[in-house]
Structure formats: C-alpha cells, structure tokens
mmCIF file of C-alpha atoms in Angstrom:
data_model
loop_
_atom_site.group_PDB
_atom_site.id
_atom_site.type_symbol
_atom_site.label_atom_id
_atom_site.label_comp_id
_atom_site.label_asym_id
_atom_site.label_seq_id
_atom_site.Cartn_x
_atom_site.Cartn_y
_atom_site.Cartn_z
ATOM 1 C CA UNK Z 200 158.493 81.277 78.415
ATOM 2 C CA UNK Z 201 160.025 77.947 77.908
ATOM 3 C CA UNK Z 202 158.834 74.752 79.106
ATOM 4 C CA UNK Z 203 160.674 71.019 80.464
ATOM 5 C CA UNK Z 204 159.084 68.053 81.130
ATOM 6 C CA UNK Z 205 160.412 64.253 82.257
ATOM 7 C CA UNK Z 206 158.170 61.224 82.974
ATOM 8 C CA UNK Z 207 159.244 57.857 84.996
ATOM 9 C CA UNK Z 208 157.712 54.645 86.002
ATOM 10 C CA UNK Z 209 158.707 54.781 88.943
ATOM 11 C CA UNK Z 210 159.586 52.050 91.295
ATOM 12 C CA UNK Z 211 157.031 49.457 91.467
ATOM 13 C CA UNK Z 212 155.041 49.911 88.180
ATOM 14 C CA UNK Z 213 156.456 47.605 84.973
ATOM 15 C CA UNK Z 214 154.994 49.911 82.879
ATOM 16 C CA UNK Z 215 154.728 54.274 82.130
ATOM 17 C CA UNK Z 216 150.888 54.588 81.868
ATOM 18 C CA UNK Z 217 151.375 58.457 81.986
ATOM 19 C CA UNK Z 218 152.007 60.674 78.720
ATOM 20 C CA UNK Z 219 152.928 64.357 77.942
ATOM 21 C CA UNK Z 220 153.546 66.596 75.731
ATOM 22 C CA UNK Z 221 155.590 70.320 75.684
ATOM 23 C CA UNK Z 222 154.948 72.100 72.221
ATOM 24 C CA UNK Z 223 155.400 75.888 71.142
ATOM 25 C CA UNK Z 224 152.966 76.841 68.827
ATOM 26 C CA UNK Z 225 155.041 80.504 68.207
ATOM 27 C CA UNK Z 226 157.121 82.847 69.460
ATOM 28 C CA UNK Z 227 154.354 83.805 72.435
ATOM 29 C CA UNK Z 228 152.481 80.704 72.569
ATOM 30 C CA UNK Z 229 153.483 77.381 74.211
ATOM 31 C CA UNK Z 230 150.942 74.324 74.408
ATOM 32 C CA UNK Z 231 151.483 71.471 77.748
ATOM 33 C CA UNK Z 232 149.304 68.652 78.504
ATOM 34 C CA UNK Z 233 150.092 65.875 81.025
ATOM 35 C CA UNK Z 234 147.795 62.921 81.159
ATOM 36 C CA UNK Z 235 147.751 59.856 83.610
ATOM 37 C CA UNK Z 236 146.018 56.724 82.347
ATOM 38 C CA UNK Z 237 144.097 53.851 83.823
ATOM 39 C CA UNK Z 238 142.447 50.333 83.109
ATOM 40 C CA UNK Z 239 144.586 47.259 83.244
ATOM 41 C CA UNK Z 240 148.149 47.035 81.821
ATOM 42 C CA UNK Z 241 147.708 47.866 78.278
ATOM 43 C CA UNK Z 242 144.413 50.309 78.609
ATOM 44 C CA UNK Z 243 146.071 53.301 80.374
ATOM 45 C CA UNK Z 244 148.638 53.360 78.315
ATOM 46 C CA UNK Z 245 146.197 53.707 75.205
ATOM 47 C CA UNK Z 246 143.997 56.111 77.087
ATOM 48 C CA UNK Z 247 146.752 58.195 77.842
ATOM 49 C CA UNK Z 248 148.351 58.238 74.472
ATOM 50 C CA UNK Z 249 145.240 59.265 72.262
ATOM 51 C CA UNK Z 250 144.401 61.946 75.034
ATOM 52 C CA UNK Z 251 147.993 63.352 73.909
ATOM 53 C CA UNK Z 252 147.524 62.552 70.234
ATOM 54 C CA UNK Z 253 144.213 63.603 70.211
ATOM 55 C CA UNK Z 254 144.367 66.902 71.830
ATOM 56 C CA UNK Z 255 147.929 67.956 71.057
ATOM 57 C CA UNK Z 256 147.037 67.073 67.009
ATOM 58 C CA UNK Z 257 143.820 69.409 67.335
ATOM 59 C CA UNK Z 258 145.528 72.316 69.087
ATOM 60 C CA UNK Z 259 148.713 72.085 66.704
ATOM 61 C CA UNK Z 260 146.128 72.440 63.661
ATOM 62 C CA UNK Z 261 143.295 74.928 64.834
ATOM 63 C CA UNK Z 262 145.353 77.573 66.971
ATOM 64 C CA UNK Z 263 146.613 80.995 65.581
ATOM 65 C CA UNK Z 264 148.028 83.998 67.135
ATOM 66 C CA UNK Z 265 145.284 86.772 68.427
ATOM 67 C CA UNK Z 266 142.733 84.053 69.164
ATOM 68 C CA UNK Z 267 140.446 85.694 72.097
ATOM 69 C CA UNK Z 268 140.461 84.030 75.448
ATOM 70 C CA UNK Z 269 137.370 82.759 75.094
ATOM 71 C CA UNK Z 270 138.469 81.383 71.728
ATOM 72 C CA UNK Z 271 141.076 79.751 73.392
ATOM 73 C CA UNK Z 272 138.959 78.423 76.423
ATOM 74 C CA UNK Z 273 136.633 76.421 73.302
ATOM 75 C CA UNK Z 274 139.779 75.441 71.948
ATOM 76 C CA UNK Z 275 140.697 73.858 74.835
ATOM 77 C CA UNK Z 276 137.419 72.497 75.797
ATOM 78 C CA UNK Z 277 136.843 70.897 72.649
ATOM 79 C CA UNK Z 278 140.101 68.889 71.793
ATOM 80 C CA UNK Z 279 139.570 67.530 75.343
ATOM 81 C CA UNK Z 280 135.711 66.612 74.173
ATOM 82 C CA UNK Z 281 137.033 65.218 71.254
ATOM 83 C CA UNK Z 282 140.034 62.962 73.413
ATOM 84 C CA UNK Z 283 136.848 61.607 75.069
ATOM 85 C CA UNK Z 284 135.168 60.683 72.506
ATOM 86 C CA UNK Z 285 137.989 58.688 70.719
ATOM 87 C CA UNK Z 286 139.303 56.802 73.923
ATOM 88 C CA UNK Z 287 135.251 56.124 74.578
ATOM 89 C CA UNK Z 288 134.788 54.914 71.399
ATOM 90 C CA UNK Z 289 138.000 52.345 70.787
ATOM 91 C CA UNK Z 290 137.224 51.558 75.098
ATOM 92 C CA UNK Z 291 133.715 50.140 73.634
ATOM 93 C CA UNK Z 292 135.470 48.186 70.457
ATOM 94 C CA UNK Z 293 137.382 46.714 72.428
ATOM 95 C CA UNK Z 294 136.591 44.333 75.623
ATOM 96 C CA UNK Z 295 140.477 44.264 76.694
ATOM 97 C CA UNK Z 296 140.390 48.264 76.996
ATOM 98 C CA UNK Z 297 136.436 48.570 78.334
ATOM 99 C CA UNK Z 298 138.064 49.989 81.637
ATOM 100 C CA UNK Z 299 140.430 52.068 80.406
ATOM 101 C CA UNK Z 300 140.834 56.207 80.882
ATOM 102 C CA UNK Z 301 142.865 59.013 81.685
ATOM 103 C CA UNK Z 302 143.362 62.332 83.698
ATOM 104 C CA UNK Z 303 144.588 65.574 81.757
ATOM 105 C CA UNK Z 304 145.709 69.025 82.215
ATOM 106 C CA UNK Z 305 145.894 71.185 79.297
ATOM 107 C CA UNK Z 306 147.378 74.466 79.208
ATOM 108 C CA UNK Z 307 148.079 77.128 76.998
ATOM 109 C CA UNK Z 308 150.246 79.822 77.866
ATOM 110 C CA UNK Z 309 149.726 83.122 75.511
ATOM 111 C CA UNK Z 310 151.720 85.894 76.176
ATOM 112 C CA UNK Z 311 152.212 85.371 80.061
ATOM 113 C CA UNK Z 312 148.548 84.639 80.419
ATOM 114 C CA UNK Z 313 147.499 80.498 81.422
ATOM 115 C CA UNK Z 314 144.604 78.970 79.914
ATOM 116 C CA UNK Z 315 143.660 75.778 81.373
ATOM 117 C CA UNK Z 316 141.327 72.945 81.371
ATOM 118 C CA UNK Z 317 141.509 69.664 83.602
ATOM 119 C CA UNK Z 318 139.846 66.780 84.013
ATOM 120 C CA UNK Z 319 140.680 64.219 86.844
ATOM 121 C CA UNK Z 320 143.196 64.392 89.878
ATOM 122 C CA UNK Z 321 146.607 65.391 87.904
ATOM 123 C CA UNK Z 322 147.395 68.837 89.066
ATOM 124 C CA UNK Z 323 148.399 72.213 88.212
ATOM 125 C CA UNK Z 324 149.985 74.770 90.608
ATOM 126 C CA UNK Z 325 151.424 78.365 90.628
ATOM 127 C CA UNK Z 326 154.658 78.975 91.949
ATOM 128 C CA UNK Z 327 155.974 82.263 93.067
ATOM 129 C CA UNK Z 328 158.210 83.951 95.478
ATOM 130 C CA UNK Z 329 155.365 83.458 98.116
ATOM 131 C CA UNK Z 330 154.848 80.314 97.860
ATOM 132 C CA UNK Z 331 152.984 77.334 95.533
ATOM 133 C CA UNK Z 332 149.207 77.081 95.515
ATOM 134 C CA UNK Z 333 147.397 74.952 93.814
ATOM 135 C CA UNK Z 334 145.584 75.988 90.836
ATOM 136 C CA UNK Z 335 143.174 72.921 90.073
ATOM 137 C CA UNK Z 336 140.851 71.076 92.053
ATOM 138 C CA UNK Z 337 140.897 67.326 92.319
ATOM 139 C CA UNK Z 338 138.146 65.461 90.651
ATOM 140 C CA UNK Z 339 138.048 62.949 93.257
ATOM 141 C CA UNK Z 340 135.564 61.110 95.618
ATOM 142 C CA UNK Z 341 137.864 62.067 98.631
ATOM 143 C CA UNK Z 342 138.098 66.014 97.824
ATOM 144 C CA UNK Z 343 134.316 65.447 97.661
ATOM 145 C CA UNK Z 344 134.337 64.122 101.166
ATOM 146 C CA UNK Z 345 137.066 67.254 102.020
ATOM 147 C CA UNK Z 346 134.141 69.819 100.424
ATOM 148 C CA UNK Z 347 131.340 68.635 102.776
ATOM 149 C CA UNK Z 348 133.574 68.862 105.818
ATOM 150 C CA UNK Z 349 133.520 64.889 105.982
ATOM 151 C CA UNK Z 350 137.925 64.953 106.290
ATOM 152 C CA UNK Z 351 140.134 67.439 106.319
ATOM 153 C CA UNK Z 352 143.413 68.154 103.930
ATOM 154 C CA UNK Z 353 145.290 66.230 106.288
ATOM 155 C CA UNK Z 354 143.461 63.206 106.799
ATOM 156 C CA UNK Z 355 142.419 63.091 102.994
ATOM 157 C CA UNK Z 356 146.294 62.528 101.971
ATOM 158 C CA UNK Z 357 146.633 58.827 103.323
ATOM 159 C CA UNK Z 358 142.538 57.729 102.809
ATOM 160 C CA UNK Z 359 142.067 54.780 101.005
ATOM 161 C CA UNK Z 360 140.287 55.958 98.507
ATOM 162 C CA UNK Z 361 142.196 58.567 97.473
ATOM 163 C CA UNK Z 362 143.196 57.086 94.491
ATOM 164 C CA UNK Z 363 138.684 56.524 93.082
ATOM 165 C CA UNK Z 364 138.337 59.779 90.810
ATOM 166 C CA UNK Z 365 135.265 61.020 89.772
ATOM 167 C CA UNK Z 366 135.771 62.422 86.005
ATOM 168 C CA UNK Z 367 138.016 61.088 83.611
ATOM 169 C CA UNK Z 368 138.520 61.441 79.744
ATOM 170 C CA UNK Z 369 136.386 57.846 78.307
ATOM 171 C CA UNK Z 370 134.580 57.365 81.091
ATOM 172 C CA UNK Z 371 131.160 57.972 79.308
ATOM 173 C CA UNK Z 372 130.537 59.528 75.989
ATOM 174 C CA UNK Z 373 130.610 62.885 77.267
ATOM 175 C CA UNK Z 374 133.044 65.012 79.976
ATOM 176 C CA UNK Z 375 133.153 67.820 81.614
ATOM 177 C CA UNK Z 376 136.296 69.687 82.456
ATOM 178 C CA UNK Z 377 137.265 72.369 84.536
ATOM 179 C CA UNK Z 378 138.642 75.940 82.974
ATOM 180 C CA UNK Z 379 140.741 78.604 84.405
ATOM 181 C CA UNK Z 380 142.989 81.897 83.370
ATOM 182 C CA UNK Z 381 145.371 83.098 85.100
ATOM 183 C CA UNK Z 382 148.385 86.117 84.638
ATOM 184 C CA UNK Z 383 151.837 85.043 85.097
ATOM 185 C CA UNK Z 384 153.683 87.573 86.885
ATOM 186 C CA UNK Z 385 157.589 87.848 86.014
ATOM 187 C CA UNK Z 386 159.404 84.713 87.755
ATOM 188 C CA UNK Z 387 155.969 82.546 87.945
ATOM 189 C CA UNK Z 388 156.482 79.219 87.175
ATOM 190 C CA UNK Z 389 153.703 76.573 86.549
ATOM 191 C CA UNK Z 390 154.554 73.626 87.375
ATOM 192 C CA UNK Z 391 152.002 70.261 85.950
ATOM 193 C CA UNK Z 392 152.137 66.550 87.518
ATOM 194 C CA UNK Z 393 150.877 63.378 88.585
ATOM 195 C CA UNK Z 394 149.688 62.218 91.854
ATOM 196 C CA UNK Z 395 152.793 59.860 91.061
ATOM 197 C CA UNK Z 396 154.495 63.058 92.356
ATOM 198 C CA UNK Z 397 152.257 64.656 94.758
ATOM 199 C CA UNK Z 398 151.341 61.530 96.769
ATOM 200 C CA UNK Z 399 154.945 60.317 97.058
ATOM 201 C CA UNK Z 400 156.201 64.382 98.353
ATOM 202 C CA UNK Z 401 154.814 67.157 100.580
ATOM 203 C CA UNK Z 402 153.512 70.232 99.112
ATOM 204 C CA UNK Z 403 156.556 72.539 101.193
ATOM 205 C CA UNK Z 404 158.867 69.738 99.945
ATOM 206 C CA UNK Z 405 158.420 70.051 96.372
ATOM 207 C CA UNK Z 406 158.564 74.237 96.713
ATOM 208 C CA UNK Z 407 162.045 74.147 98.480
ATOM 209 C CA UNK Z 408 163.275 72.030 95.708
ATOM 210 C CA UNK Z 409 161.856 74.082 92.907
ATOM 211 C CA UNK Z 410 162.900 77.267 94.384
ATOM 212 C CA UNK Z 411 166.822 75.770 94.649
ATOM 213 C CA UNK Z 412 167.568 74.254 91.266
ATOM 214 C CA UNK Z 413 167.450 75.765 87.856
ATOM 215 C CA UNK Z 414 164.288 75.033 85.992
ATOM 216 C CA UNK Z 415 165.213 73.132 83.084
ATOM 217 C CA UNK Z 416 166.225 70.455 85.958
ATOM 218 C CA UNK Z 417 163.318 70.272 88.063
ATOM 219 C CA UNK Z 418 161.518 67.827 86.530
ATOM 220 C CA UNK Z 419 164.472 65.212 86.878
ATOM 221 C CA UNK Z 420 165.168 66.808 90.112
ATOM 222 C CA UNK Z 421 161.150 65.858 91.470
ATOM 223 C CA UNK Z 422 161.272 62.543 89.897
ATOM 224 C CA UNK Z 423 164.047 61.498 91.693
ATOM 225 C CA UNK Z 424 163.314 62.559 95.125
ATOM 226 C CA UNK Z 425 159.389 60.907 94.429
ATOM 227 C CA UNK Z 426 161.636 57.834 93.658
ATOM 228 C CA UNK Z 427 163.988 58.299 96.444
ATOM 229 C CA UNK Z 428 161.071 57.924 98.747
ATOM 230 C CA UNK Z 429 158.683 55.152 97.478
ATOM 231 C CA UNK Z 430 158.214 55.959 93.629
ATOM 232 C CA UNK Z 431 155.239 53.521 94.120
ATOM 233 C CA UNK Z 432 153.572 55.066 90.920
ATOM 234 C CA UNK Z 433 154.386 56.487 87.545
ATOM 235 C CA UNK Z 434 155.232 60.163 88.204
ATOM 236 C CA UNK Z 435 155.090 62.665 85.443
ATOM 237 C CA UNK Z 436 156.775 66.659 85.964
ATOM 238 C CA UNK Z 437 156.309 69.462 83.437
ATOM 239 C CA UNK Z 438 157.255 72.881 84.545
ATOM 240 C CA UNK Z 439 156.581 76.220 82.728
ATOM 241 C CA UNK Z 440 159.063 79.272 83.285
#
C-alpha cells in the first residue's frame, strides 16, 4: 500500500496550523499521522508540529516487523502519551503557548491490517466499493449532545459549537485516545483529514470524488473543491491505497 498526502491553509487562515506526516517503515509497513493544532497564531502551529515530531520520531525508532497487534496498539498509544506530555510541558513554560493543542490520528498499516489511535475531531474513514463510513468518533461536545439524542447528524453539522472538542493532545498532563483495527480488503482506501475538509464538503461529495480520480491525486483533488467552496479553515488530506 502506498500513501499521499497534501495540506493547505485554506482561504481565510494566514497561517497552516495543521501538520502530517506519510512514512514507510518497510516493505509491509507504512506509518500516517495528521494533526490539527490550536491556541492563538503561533501555539497550534507548535502543538501540531511536536505531535508530528514527537510521535513520528518514536514510531520511526521503536517499530520492527512481526510486532503483535497489541504491540502495535502500545506503540501507538504511547508515542501519542508521550506527544502530550511534551506539548503540555513547553504549553506550561511558556505563557504565549498556555492555550495551545492539537487533534491526531495515527495509523499504522501492517500488512493490509489498520491500527489506529485518535484523539480529537480529525477523522478517519474507510472507503470501499459500498460506500465511505467513518471509522473514528469525534471527540467533541456536539457528538456528545448527538449520543444523548440532544441533535441529530443533521442538525449537529452547522451548531455553533461544533468546533469546542473535548480531548486534545496538551490539554492536561495526561490523554486518552481512542484505538481501533481494522482489515483492508483489496481496493480499500483510508482516507485521514481535517474538519478543514469535512466541514467545508458533504460526506457523498467527498466519495464521488474519491471514487473518480486516481489516488495519488485526491488529496489535491479534496483540497481544492474544500477551497472552491469556502476553504474557511486549514484543510489537511492523506489517503492510504
């Protein structure tokens, strides 16, 4: 499996406060993580960039082939402890950055098989023949509200506070983060992104255009059409294939 990945401004932001990273780590393993900071001009972008160091460095170093899943699960689980941590830490050394944080998905994919761990509201989904279903859940106040029946799917897309999340990596001096495995069936593709993407495009919107260019281009593909209709945030695509 190979994997692409473009990120963009967008629009009406100055500055890229997302970050990610594409990496194979051998011929059957390939390491993705796509963060999306927060916290003021400068602190998202630092949030999101030792998130990539942090975990990318300690995945690069620690993994080796025939690692058990659960091997790989701590893996995973651990670099992103150890991203909190460090953005934590330099948020409380430093009053201009005290605000500052950032979403991630990690993923390892190990001979067809994804691990992945996720904290915040950037997303992961499954693509097949059938369709595209989302493979995270949102850590988000509104999702919350969808769980107890307080708004539906529909009416949680244009709340207000869609945009208040309720985990995210230097928040506090600990995190937790969500896991999950699934097998890729021949001609799944994953595809990885910001709400920069998913707030700006419908969910049968984004499918059609997956399913009708090559993969290599989708991520330049998304990011224009996000643009094309608002781009009012930074919007970062990484597809696996």
């Amino acid at each position: 499996m190979e994997a692409y990945g473009k990120t963009d401004a967008g629009r009406l932001r100055n500055s890229n406060q997302d970050a990610f990273i594409c990496a194979r780590l051998s011929e059957s393993a390939l390491f993705c993580a796509v963060c999306d900071g927060m916290g003021g001009v400068n602190g998202g972008n630092v949030a999101s960039s030792i998130a990539i160091k942090v975990i990318s460095d300690r995945i690069m170093d620690l993994y080796r082939d025939g690692l058990s899943s659960n091997s790989i699960r701590n893996l995973l689980e651990t670099a992103i402890a150890a991203a909190n941590i460090e953005i934590y830490d330099s948020a409380m050394a430093d009053e201009n950055l005290r605000e500052m944080g950032t979403t991630v998905v990690a993923t390892l994919v190990v001979d067809r098989r994804l691990h992945l761990a996720h904290v915040g509201d950037s997303r992961a989904y499954l693509v097949g023949d059938s369709g595209m279903v989302q493979i995270t859940k949102d850590h988000s106040v509104v999702q919350a509200m969808v769980e107890k029946g307080q708004l539906t799917q529909k009416e949680a897309q244009n709340h207000p506070r869609k945009h208040f999340i309720t985990r995210a990596l230097g928040a506090e001096d600990t995190v937790e983060c969500d896991y999950c495995e699934q097998e890729l069936d021949e001609g799944d593709r994953v595809l990885i992104c910001t709400d920069g993407l998913t707030n700006m495009m419908e969910t049968d919107e984004i499918y059609r255009i997956i399913q009708s260019v090559d993969t290599e281009s989708v991520p330049e593909r998304l990011i224009h059409e996000a643009n094309m209709v608002g781009g009012s945030d930074n919007i970062t695509v990484v597809v696996i294939a």
